[in-house]
PDB file of C-alpha atoms in Angstrom:
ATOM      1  CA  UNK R  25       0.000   0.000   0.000  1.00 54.00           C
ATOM      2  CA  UNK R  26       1.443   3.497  -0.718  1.00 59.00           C
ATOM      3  CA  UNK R  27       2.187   5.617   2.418  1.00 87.00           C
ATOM      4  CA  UNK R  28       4.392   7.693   4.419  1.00 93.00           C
ATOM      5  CA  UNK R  29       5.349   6.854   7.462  1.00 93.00           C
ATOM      6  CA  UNK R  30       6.923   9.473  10.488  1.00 94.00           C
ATOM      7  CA  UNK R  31       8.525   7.118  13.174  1.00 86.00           C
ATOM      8  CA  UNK R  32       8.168   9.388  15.867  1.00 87.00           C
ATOM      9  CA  UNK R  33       4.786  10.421  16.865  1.00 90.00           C
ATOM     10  CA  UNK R  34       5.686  12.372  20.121  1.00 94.00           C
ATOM     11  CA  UNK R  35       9.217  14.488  21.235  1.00 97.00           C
ATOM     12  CA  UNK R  36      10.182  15.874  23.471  1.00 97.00           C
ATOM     13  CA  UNK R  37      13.340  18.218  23.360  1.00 97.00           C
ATOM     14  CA  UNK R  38      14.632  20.631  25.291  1.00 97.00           C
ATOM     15  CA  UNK R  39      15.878  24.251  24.023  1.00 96.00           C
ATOM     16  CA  UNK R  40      18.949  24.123  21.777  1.00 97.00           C
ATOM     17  CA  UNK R  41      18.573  20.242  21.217  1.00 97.00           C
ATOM     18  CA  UNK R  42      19.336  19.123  17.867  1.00 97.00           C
ATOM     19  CA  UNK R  43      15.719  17.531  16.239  1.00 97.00           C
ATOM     20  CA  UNK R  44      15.569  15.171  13.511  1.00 97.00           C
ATOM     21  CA  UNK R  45      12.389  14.102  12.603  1.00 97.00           C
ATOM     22  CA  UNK R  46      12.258  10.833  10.348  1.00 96.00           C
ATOM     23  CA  UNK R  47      10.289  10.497   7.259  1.00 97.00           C
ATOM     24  CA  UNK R  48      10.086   7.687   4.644  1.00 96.00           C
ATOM     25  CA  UNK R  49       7.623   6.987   1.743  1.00 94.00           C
ATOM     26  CA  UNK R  50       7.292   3.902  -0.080  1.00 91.00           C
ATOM     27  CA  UNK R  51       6.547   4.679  -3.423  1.00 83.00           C
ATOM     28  CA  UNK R  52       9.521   3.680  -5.773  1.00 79.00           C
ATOM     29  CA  UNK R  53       8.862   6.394  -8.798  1.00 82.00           C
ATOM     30  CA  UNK R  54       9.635  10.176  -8.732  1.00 85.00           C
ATOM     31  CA  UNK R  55       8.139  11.911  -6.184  1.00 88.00           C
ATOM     32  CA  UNK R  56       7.802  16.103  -4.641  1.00 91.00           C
ATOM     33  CA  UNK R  57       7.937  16.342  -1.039  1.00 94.00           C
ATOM     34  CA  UNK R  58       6.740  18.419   1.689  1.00 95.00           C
ATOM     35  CA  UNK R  59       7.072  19.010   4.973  1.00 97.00           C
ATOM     36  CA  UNK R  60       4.488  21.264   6.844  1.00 95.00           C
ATOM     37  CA  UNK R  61       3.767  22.585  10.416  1.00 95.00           C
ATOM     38  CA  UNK R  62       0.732  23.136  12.510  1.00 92.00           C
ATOM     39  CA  UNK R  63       1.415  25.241  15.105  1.00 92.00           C
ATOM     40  CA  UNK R  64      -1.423  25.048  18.100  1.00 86.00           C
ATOM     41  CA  UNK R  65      -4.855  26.557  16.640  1.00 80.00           C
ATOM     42  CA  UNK R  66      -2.904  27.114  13.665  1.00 83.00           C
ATOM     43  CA  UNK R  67      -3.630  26.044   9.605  1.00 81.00           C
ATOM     44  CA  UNK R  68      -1.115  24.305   8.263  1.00 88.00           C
ATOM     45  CA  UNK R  69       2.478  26.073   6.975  1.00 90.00           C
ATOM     46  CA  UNK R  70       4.659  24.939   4.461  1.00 91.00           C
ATOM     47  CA  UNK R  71       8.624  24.557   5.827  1.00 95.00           C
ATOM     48  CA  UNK R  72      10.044  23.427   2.989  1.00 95.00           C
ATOM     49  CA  UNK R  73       9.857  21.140   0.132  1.00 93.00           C
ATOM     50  CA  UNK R  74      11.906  18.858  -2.564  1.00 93.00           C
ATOM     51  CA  UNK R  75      11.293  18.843  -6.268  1.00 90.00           C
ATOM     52  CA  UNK R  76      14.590  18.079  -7.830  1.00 88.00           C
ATOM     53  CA  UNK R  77      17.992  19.244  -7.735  1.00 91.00           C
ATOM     54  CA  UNK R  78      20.123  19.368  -4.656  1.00 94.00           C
ATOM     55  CA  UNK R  79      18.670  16.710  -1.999  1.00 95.00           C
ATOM     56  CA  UNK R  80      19.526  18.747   0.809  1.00 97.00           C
ATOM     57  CA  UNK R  81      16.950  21.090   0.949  1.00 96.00           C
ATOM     58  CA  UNK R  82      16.501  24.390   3.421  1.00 96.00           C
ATOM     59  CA  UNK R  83      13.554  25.949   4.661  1.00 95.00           C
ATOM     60  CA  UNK R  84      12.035  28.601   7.206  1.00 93.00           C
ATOM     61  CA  UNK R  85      12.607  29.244  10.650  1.00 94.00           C
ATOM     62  CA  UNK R  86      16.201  27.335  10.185  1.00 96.00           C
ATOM     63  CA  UNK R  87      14.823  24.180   9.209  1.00 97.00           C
ATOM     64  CA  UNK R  88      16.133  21.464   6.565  1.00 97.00           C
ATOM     65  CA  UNK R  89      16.007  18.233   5.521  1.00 98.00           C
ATOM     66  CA  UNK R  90      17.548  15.689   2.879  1.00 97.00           C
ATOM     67  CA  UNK R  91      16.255  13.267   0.375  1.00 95.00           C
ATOM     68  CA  UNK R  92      17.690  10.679   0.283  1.00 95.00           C
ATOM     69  CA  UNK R  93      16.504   8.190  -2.997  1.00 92.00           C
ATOM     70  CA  UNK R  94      18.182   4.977  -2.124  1.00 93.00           C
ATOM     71  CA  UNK R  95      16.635   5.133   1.570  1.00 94.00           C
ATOM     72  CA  UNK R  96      13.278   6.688   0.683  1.00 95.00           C
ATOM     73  CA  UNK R  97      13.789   9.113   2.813  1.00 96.00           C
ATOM     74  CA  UNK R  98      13.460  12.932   3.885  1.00 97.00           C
ATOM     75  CA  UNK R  99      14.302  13.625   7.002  1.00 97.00           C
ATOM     76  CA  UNK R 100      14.053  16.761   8.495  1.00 98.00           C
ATOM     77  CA  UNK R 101      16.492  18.353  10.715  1.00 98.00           C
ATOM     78  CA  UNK R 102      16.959  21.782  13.155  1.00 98.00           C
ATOM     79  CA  UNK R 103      20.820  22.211  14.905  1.00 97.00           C
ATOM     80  CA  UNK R 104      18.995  24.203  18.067  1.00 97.00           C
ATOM     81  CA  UNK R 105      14.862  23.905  18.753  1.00 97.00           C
ATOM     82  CA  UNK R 106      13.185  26.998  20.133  1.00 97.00           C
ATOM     83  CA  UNK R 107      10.402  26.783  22.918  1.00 96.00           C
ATOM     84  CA  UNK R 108       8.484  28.602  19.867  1.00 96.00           C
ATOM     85  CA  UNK R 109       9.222  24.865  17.623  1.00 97.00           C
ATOM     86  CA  UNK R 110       6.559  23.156  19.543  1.00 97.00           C
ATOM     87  CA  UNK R 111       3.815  22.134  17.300  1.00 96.00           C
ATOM     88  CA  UNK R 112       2.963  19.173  15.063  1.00 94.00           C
ATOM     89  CA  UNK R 113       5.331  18.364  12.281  1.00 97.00           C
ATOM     90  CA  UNK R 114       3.927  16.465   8.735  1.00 96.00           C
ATOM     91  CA  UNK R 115       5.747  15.035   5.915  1.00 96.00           C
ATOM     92  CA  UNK R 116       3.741  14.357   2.866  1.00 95.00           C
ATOM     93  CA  UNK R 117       4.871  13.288  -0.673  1.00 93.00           C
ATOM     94  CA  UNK R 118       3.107  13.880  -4.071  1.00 89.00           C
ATOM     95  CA  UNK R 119       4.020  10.955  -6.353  1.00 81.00           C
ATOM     96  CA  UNK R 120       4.623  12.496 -10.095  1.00 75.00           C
ATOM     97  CA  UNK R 121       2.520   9.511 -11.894  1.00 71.00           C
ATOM     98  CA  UNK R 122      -0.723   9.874 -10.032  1.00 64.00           C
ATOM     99  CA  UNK R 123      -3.087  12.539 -10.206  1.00 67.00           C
ATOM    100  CA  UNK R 124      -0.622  14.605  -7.769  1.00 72.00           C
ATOM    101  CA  UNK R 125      -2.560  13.874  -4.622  1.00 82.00           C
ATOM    102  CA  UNK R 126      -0.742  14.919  -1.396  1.00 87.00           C
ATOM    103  CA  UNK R 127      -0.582  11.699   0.914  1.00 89.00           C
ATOM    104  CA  UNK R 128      -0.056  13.007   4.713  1.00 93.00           C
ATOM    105  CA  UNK R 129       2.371  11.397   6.797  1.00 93.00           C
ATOM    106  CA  UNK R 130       0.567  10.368  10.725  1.00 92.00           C
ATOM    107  CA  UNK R 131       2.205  13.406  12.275  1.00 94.00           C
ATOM    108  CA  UNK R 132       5.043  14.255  15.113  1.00 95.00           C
ATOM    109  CA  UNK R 133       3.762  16.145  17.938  1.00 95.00           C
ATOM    110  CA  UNK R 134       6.966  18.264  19.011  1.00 97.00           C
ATOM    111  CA  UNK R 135       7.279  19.325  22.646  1.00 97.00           C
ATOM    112  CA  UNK R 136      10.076  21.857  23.180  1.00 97.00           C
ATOM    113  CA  UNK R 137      10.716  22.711  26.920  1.00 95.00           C
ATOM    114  CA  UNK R 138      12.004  25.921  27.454  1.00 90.00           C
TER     115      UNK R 138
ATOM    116  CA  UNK F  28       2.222  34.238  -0.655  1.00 67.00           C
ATOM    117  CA  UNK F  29      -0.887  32.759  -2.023  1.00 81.00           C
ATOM    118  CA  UNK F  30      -3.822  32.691   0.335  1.00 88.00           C
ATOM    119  CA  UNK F  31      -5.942  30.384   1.032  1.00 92.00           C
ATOM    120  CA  UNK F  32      -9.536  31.233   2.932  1.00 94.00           C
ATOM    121  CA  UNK F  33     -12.007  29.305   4.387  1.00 96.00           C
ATOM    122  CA  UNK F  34     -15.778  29.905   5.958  1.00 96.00           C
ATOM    123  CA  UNK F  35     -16.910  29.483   8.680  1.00 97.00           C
ATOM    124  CA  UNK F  36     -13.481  28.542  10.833  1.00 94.00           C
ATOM    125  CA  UNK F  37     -15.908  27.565  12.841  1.00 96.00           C
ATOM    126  CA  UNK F  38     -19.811  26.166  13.068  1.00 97.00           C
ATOM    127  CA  UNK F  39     -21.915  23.989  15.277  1.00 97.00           C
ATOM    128  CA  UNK F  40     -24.716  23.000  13.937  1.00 96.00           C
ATOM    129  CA  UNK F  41     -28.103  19.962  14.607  1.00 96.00           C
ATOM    130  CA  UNK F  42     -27.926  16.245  14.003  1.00 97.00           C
ATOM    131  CA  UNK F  43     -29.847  16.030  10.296  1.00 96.00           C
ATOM    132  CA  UNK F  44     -28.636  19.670   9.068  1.00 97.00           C
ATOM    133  CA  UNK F  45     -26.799  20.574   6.276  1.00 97.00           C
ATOM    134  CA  UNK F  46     -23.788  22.769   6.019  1.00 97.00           C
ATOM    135  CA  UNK F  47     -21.719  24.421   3.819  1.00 97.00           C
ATOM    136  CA  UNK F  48     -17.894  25.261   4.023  1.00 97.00           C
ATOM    137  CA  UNK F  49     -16.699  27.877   1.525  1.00 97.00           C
ATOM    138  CA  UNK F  50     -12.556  27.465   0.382  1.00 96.00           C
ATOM    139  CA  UNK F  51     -11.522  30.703  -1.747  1.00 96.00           C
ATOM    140  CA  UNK F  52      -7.959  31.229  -3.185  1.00 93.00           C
ATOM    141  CA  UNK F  53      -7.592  34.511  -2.598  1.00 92.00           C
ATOM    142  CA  UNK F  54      -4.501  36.201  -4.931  1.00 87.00           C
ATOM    143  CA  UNK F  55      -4.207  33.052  -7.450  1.00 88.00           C
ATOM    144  CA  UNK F  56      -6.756  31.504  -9.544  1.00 88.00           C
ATOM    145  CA  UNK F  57      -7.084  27.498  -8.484  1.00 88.00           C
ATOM    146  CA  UNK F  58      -8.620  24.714 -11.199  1.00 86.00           C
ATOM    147  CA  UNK F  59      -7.729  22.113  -8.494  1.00 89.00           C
ATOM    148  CA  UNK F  60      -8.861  22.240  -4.876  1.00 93.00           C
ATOM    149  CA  UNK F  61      -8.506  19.419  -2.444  1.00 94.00           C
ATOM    150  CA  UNK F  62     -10.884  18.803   0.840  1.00 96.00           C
ATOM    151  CA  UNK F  63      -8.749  16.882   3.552  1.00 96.00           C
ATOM    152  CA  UNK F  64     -10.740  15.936   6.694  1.00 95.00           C
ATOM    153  CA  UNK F  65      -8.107  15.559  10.226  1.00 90.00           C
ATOM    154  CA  UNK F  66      -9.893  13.979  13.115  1.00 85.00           C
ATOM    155  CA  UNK F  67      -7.853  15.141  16.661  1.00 80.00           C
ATOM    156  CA  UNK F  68      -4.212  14.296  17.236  1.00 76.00           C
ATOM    157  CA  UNK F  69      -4.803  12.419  13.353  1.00 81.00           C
ATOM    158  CA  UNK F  70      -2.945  13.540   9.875  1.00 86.00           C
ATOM    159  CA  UNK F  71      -4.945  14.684   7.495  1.00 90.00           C
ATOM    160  CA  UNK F  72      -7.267  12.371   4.985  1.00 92.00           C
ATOM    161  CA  UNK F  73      -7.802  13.375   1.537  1.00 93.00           C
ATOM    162  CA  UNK F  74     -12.058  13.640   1.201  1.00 95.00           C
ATOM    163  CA  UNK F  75     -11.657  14.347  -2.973  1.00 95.00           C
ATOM    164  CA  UNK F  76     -10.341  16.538  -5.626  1.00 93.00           C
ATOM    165  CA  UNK F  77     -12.113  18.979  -6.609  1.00 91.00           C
ATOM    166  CA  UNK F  78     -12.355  20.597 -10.265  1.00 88.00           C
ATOM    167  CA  UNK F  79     -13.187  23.594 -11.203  1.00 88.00           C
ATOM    168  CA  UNK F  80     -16.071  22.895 -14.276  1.00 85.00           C
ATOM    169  CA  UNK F  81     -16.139  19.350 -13.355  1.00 87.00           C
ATOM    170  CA  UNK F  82     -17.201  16.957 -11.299  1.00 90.00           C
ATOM    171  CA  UNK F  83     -15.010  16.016  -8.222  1.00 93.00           C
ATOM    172  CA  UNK F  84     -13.513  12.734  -7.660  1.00 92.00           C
ATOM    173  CA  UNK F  85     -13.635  11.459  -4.376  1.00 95.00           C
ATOM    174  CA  UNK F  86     -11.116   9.419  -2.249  1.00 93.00           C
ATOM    175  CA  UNK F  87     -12.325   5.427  -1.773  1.00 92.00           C
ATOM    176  CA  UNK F  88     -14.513   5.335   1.083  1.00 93.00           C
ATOM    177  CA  UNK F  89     -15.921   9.215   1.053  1.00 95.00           C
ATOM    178  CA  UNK F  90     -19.634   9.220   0.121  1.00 94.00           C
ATOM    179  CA  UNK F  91     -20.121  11.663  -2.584  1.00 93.00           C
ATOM    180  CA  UNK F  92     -23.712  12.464  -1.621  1.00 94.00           C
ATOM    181  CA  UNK F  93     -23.030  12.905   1.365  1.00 96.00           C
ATOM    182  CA  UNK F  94     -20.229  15.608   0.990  1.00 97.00           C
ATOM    183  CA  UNK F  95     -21.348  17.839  -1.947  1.00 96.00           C
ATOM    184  CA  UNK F  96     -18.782  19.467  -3.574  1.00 95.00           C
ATOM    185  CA  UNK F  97     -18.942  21.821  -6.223  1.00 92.00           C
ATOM    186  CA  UNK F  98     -16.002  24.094  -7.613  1.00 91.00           C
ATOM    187  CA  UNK F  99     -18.260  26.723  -9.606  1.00 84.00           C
ATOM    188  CA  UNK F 100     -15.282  29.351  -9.975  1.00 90.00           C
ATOM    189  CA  UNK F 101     -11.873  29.072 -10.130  1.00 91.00           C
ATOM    190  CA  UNK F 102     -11.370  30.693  -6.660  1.00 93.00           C
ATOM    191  CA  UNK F 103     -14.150  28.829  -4.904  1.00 95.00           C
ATOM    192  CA  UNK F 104     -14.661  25.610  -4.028  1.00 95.00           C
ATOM    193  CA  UNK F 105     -17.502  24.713  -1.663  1.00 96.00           C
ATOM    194  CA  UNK F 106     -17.776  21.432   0.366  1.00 97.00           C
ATOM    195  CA  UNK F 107     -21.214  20.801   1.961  1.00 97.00           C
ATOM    196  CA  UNK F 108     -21.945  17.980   4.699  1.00 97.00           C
ATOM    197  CA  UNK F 109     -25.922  16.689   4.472  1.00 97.00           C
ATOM    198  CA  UNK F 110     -27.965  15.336   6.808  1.00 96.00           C
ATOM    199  CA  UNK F 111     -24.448  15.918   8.959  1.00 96.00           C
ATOM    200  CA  UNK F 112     -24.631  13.268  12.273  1.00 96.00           C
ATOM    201  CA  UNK F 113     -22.279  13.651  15.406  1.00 95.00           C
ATOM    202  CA  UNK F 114     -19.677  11.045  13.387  1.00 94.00           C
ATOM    203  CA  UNK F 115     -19.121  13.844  10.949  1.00 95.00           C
ATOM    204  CA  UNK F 116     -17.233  15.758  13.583  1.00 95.00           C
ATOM    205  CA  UNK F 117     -14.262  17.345  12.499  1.00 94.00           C
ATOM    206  CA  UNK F 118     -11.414  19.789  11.178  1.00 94.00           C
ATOM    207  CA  UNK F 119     -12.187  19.965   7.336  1.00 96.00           C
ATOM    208  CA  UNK F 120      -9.256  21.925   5.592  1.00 96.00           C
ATOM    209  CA  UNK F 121      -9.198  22.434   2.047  1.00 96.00           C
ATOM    210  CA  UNK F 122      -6.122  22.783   0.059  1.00 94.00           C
ATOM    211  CA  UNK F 123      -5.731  25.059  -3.739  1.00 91.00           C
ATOM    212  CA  UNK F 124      -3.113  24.692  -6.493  1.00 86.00           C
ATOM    213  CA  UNK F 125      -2.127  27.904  -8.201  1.00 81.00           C
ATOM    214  CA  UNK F 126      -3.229  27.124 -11.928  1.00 72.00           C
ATOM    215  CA  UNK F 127      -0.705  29.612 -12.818  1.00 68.00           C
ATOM    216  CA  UNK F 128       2.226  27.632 -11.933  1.00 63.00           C
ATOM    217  CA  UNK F 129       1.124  25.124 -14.257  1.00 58.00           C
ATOM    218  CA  UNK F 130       4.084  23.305 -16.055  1.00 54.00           C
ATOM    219  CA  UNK F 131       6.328  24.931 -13.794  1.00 54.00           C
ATOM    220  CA  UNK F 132       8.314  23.409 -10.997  1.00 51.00           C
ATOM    221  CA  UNK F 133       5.657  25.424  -8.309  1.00 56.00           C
ATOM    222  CA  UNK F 134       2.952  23.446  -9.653  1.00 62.00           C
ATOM    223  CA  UNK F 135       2.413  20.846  -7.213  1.00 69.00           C
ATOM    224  CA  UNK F 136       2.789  22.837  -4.118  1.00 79.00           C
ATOM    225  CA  UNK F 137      -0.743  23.165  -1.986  1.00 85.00           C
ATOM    226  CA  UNK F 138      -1.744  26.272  -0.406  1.00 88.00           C
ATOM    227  CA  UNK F 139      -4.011  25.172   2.826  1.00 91.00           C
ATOM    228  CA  UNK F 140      -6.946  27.269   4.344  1.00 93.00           C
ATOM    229  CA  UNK F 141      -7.187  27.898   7.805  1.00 91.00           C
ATOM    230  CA  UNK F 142      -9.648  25.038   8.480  1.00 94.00           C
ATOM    231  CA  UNK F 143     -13.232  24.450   9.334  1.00 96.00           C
ATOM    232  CA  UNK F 144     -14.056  22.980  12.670  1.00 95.00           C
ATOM    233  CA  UNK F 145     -17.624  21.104  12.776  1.00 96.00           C
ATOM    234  CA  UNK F 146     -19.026  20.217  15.399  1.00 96.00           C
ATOM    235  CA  UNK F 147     -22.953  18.452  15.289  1.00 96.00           C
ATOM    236  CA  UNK F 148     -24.944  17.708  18.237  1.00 95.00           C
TER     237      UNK F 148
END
């Protein structure tokens, strides 16, 4: 079945931690992907996203991640969290051969202690 | 940035009532919307497409008379719950492509709306 799966569903980090949030997809043709944030009574925000090109791929707010093909991955990353990081992270991934639906991964609920 | 809108962000309405949930693109004009449904502490579900002139196609599972959709304009798409029961509960967000992007490496980014939260009695 196609999907994306985020291993973590709940951190918990305090300031200045390092985060790295996993992300892998399972779909085995091109793909765009995404990664959004919902910040507490918030819509959703885009933080960055992969169409081609360089794999490593910056975003707002300090953010990155990397896409990695051969692991079906895109992982994203922060060197130092801020108290104001704590929301709900979501990968999602458009596969280029369907009708460009976004599939959602389950979610990470980020916790960021100050 | 391209804005998304939605109306009401909020409504409460009777078990057996209809209601309607208006998604606007604001500064882009949008041939494809999407309607995502997130129950709490969920990710979001894709409900259907929807397509501006045509009809919408709907995600396996998502009864298409019971969520009317109709995408009239090509900066609103409208999503209405009938005879809406307690189970229909939810955050309903809707998502818009900028048709102007089309071809071009922007094209499959989503713009989201704010979100709809229903709640029936």
């Amino acid at each position: 079945a196609q999907s994306v799966s985020q291993h973590n569903h709940h951190v918990i980090l305090s300031e200045a931690a390092s985060l790295e949030l996993g992300c892998n997809y399972s779909y085995g043709g091109t793909v765009n992907l995404f990664w959004y944030v919902q910040y507490p009574g918030q819509h959703l925000q885009l933080l960055l996203k992969y169409f081609s090109g360089d794999p490593l791929v910056k975003g707002i707010k300090g953010f990155e991640a990397e896409f990695i093909k051969s692991k079906f991955s895109f992982n994203l990353r922060k060197p130092s969290v801020q108290w104001s990081d704590t929301a709900e992270y979501f990968c999602a991934v458009i596969r280029m051969d369907s009708s460009y639906k976004l599939i959602f991964g389950s979610g990470t609920r980020l916790l960021v202690r100050p | 940035g391209a804005v998304v809108s939605q109306h009401p962000s909020r409504v409460i309405c009777k078990s057996g009532t209809s209601v309607k949930i208006e998604c606007r693109s604001l500064d882009f004009q949008a041939t494809t919307m999407f309607w995502y449904r997130q129950f709490p502490k969920q990710s979001l579900m894709l409900m259907a497409t929807s397509n501006e002139g045509s009809k919408a196609t709907y995600e396996q599972g998502v009864e298409k008379d019971k969520f009317l959709i109709n995408h009239a304009s090509l900066t609103l798409s409208t999503l209405t719950v009938t005879s809406a029961h307690p189970e229909d509960s939810s955050f309903y967000i809707c998502s818009a492509r900028d048709s102007g992007l089309a071809g071009g490496r922007g094209h499959n980014e989503q713009f989201f709306g704010p979100g709809t939260r229903l709640t029936v009695l």
